[in-house]
Coordinates of C-alpha atoms in Angstrom, one line a residue:
M1 CA -63.2 -22.7 -9.1
S2 CA -65.1 -19.3 -9.0
K3 CA -64.3 -16.0 -10.9
V4 CA -63.4 -14.2 -7.4
K5 CA -60.9 -17.1 -6.5
A6 CA -59.3 -17.1 -9.8
V7 CA -58.7 -13.2 -9.5
K8 CA -57.4 -13.7 -6.2
Y9 CA -55.0 -16.5 -7.0
G10 CA -53.8 -14.5 -10.1
L11 CA -53.4 -11.7 -8.1
L12 CA -51.3 -13.7 -5.4
S13 CA -49.1 -14.8 -8.1
L14 CA -48.5 -11.9 -9.5
S15 CA -47.4 -10.3 -6.3
A16 CA -45.4 -13.0 -5.7
S17 CA -43.4 -12.8 -9.0
L18 CA -42.9 -8.8 -8.5
L19 CA -41.3 -9.7 -5.2
L20 CA -39.1 -12.6 -6.2
A21 CA -37.9 -10.4 -9.4
G22 CA -36.7 -7.9 -6.9
C23 CA -34.6 -9.9 -5.2
N24 CA -31.8 -10.6 -7.3
G25 CA -29.6 -12.2 -4.4
E26 CA -27.6 -8.8 -4.1
D27 CA -27.6 -7.2 -0.9
E28 CA -28.2 -3.5 -1.4
P29 CA -25.5 -1.3 0.0
T30 CA -26.4 0.1 3.8
E31 CA -24.8 2.7 5.7
T32 CA -22.6 0.7 7.4
S33 CA -21.2 -1.8 4.3
P34 CA -18.1 -0.4 3.5
S35 CA -17.5 1.1 0.0
E36 CA -15.0 -0.3 -2.8
E37 CA -12.7 2.4 -2.1
E38 CA -12.9 1.6 1.9
T39 CA -12.0 -1.9 1.1
A40 CA -9.5 -1.3 -2.0
G41 CA -5.9 -0.5 -1.5
I42 CA -3.3 -0.9 1.4
Q43 CA -4.2 2.0 3.3
G44 CA -5.8 0.0 6.0
I45 CA -3.9 -3.2 6.1
E46 CA -1.8 -3.9 9.3
L47 CA 1.0 -6.4 8.5
P48 CA 3.1 -8.1 11.1
V49 CA 6.5 -6.4 9.7
P50 CA 6.3 -2.8 9.8
L51 CA 8.6 -0.6 8.1
N52 CA 10.8 -0.2 11.0
N53 CA 11.5 -4.2 11.2
A54 CA 11.9 -4.3 7.4
I55 CA 14.7 -1.5 7.5
D56 CA 16.4 -3.7 10.2
L57 CA 16.3 -6.8 8.0
F58 CA 17.9 -4.8 5.3
Y59 CA 20.7 -4.0 7.5
E60 CA 21.1 -7.5 8.9
T61 CA 21.1 -9.0 5.4
F62 CA 23.9 -6.9 3.9
E63 CA 25.8 -7.1 7.3
S64 CA 26.5 -3.3 7.6
E65 CA 24.9 -0.4 9.1
D66 CA 26.8 2.1 6.7
I67 CA 24.8 1.4 3.5
S68 CA 22.5 4.5 2.5
I69 CA 19.3 3.7 1.6
D70 CA 17.8 6.1 -1.3
S71 CA 14.2 4.4 -1.9
I72 CA 11.8 2.3 -0.1
Q73 CA 8.8 1.3 -2.0
F74 CA 5.7 -1.0 -0.7
E75 CA 3.9 -2.5 -3.0
E76 CA 1.6 -5.6 -3.7
D77 CA 3.4 -7.9 -6.4
D78 CA 2.1 -11.5 -6.9
G79 CA -0.6 -11.4 -4.2
R80 CA 1.8 -10.7 -1.7
Y81 CA 3.2 -7.5 -0.1
I82 CA 6.7 -6.3 -0.3
Y83 CA 9.3 -3.6 0.5
A84 CA 11.7 -3.0 -1.9
F85 CA 14.9 -1.2 -0.9
D86 CA 17.5 0.4 -2.9
G87 CA 20.4 1.5 -0.9
W88 CA 24.5 2.0 -2.0
D89 CA 27.6 2.6 0.3
G90 CA 30.0 4.0 -2.7
E91 CA 31.4 1.0 -3.6
F92 CA 28.3 -1.1 -3.9
A93 CA 24.4 -0.9 -4.9
Y94 CA 22.3 -2.9 -3.2
E95 CA 18.5 -4.2 -3.6
L96 CA 16.0 -6.2 -1.5
K97 CA 12.9 -7.2 -1.2
V98 CA 11.2 -8.2 2.1
D99 CA 8.0 -9.8 2.6
A100 CA 5.7 -7.6 4.9
E101 CA 3.6 -10.5 6.0
T102 CA 6.2 -13.1 6.9
S103 CA 9.7 -11.0 6.8
E104 CA 10.9 -13.4 4.0
V105 CA 14.3 -11.9 2.3
F106 CA 13.8 -12.5 -1.3
D107 CA 15.4 -10.9 -4.7
Q108 CA 18.5 -9.7 -2.7
E109 CA 21.2 -8.1 -5.2
Q110 CA 24.6 -6.6 -4.5
E111 CA 26.8 -5.4 -7.3
E112 CA 29.8 -3.1 -7.7
D113 CA 28.9 0.3 -8.2
S114 CA 30.8 3.6 -7.2
E115 CA 27.8 6.0 -7.6
T116 CA 26.2 7.8 -5.0
E117 CA 22.4 8.7 -4.7
D118 CA 20.3 10.7 -2.2
E119 CA 20.0 9.3 1.0
L120 CA 16.9 9.0 3.0
N121 CA 16.4 10.7 6.4
L122 CA 15.2 7.7 8.1
E123 CA 15.1 9.5 11.9
D124 CA 11.6 11.0 12.8
I125 CA 9.6 10.1 9.7
I126 CA 5.9 9.4 10.0
D127 CA 4.5 6.0 9.6
P128 CA 3.5 5.1 6.2
I129 CA -0.1 4.5 7.3
E130 CA -0.3 8.2 8.4
A131 CA 1.2 9.5 5.5
M132 CA -1.3 7.6 3.5
D133 CA -4.4 9.2 5.4
A134 CA -2.7 12.4 4.6
A135 CA -2.6 11.8 1.3
L136 CA -6.2 10.5 1.2
E137 CA -7.2 13.3 2.7
A138 CA -5.5 16.0 0.6
S139 CA -6.8 13.8 -2.6
G140 CA -10.1 13.7 -1.6
S141 CA -11.2 10.4 -3.0
G142 CA -9.7 7.3 -4.3
Y143 CA -7.6 4.8 -2.1
V144 CA -3.8 3.8 -2.1
E145 CA -2.5 1.2 -4.4
E146 CA 1.3 1.8 -3.2
W147 CA 3.7 4.4 -1.8
E148 CA 7.3 4.9 -1.8
L149 CA 9.8 6.9 0.5
E150 CA 12.2 8.8 -1.5
V151 CA 14.1 12.0 -1.5
E152 CA 13.2 14.7 -3.6
N153 CA 14.7 18.5 -3.3
D154 CA 17.0 17.4 -0.6
Q155 CA 13.5 16.3 1.6
T156 CA 12.7 12.9 2.5
I157 CA 9.1 12.3 1.0
Y158 CA 6.3 9.5 0.3
D159 CA 5.2 9.6 -3.1
I160 CA 1.8 8.3 -2.8
D161 CA -0.2 6.2 -5.5
V162 CA -3.6 7.3 -5.3
E163 CA -6.2 5.0 -7.6
D164 CA -9.5 6.8 -8.4
G165 CA -7.8 10.1 -6.9
D166 CA -4.7 12.4 -7.3
D167 CA -1.5 11.2 -6.6
Q168 CA 0.3 12.8 -3.7
Q169 CA 3.4 13.9 -2.1
I170 CA 3.7 13.7 1.8
D171 CA 6.6 15.4 3.9
A172 CA 8.0 12.1 5.7
V173 CA 8.7 14.1 8.8
S174 CA 6.0 16.6 8.9
G175 CA 3.0 14.4 7.4
Q176 CA 2.0 17.7 5.2
A177 CA 0.8 17.5 1.8
M178 CA 3.4 18.9 -0.8

């Protein structure tokens, strides 16, 4: 083989090696690829059981509309999304978990307890998705890990856990960050 051909084959082999070394099997992020923050968290999840339906299930399960709900928490638990309720009526304390994808009711408890707590104002509250959007906007970064609807200083608020950002409290009626 001539010296010129050997040099050409050598350069061709070197070029191919460099090209293959640059291809590590991982796609480079593009402008249209979602970032980790956009795909992580619960803020973008559309669930078959909205909050209002879960509240109805709480009252149906305990067969009473006279129970005061003092907190509702939404979180991922063992790979399933759940609403966790705490309530009271002056005679009993109530706890219930509802699967947000199947509406299965589980971990139901009712025990004697005459203590009373603050009561959530569930009328005219904003949707949890609106509250999570407001929290992410106020935080400036991160994603929502979980939220809780609770009463603080006689005001119903969403307490939103923002991972990789600042946790936020959102007024449940106005949707404003506090």
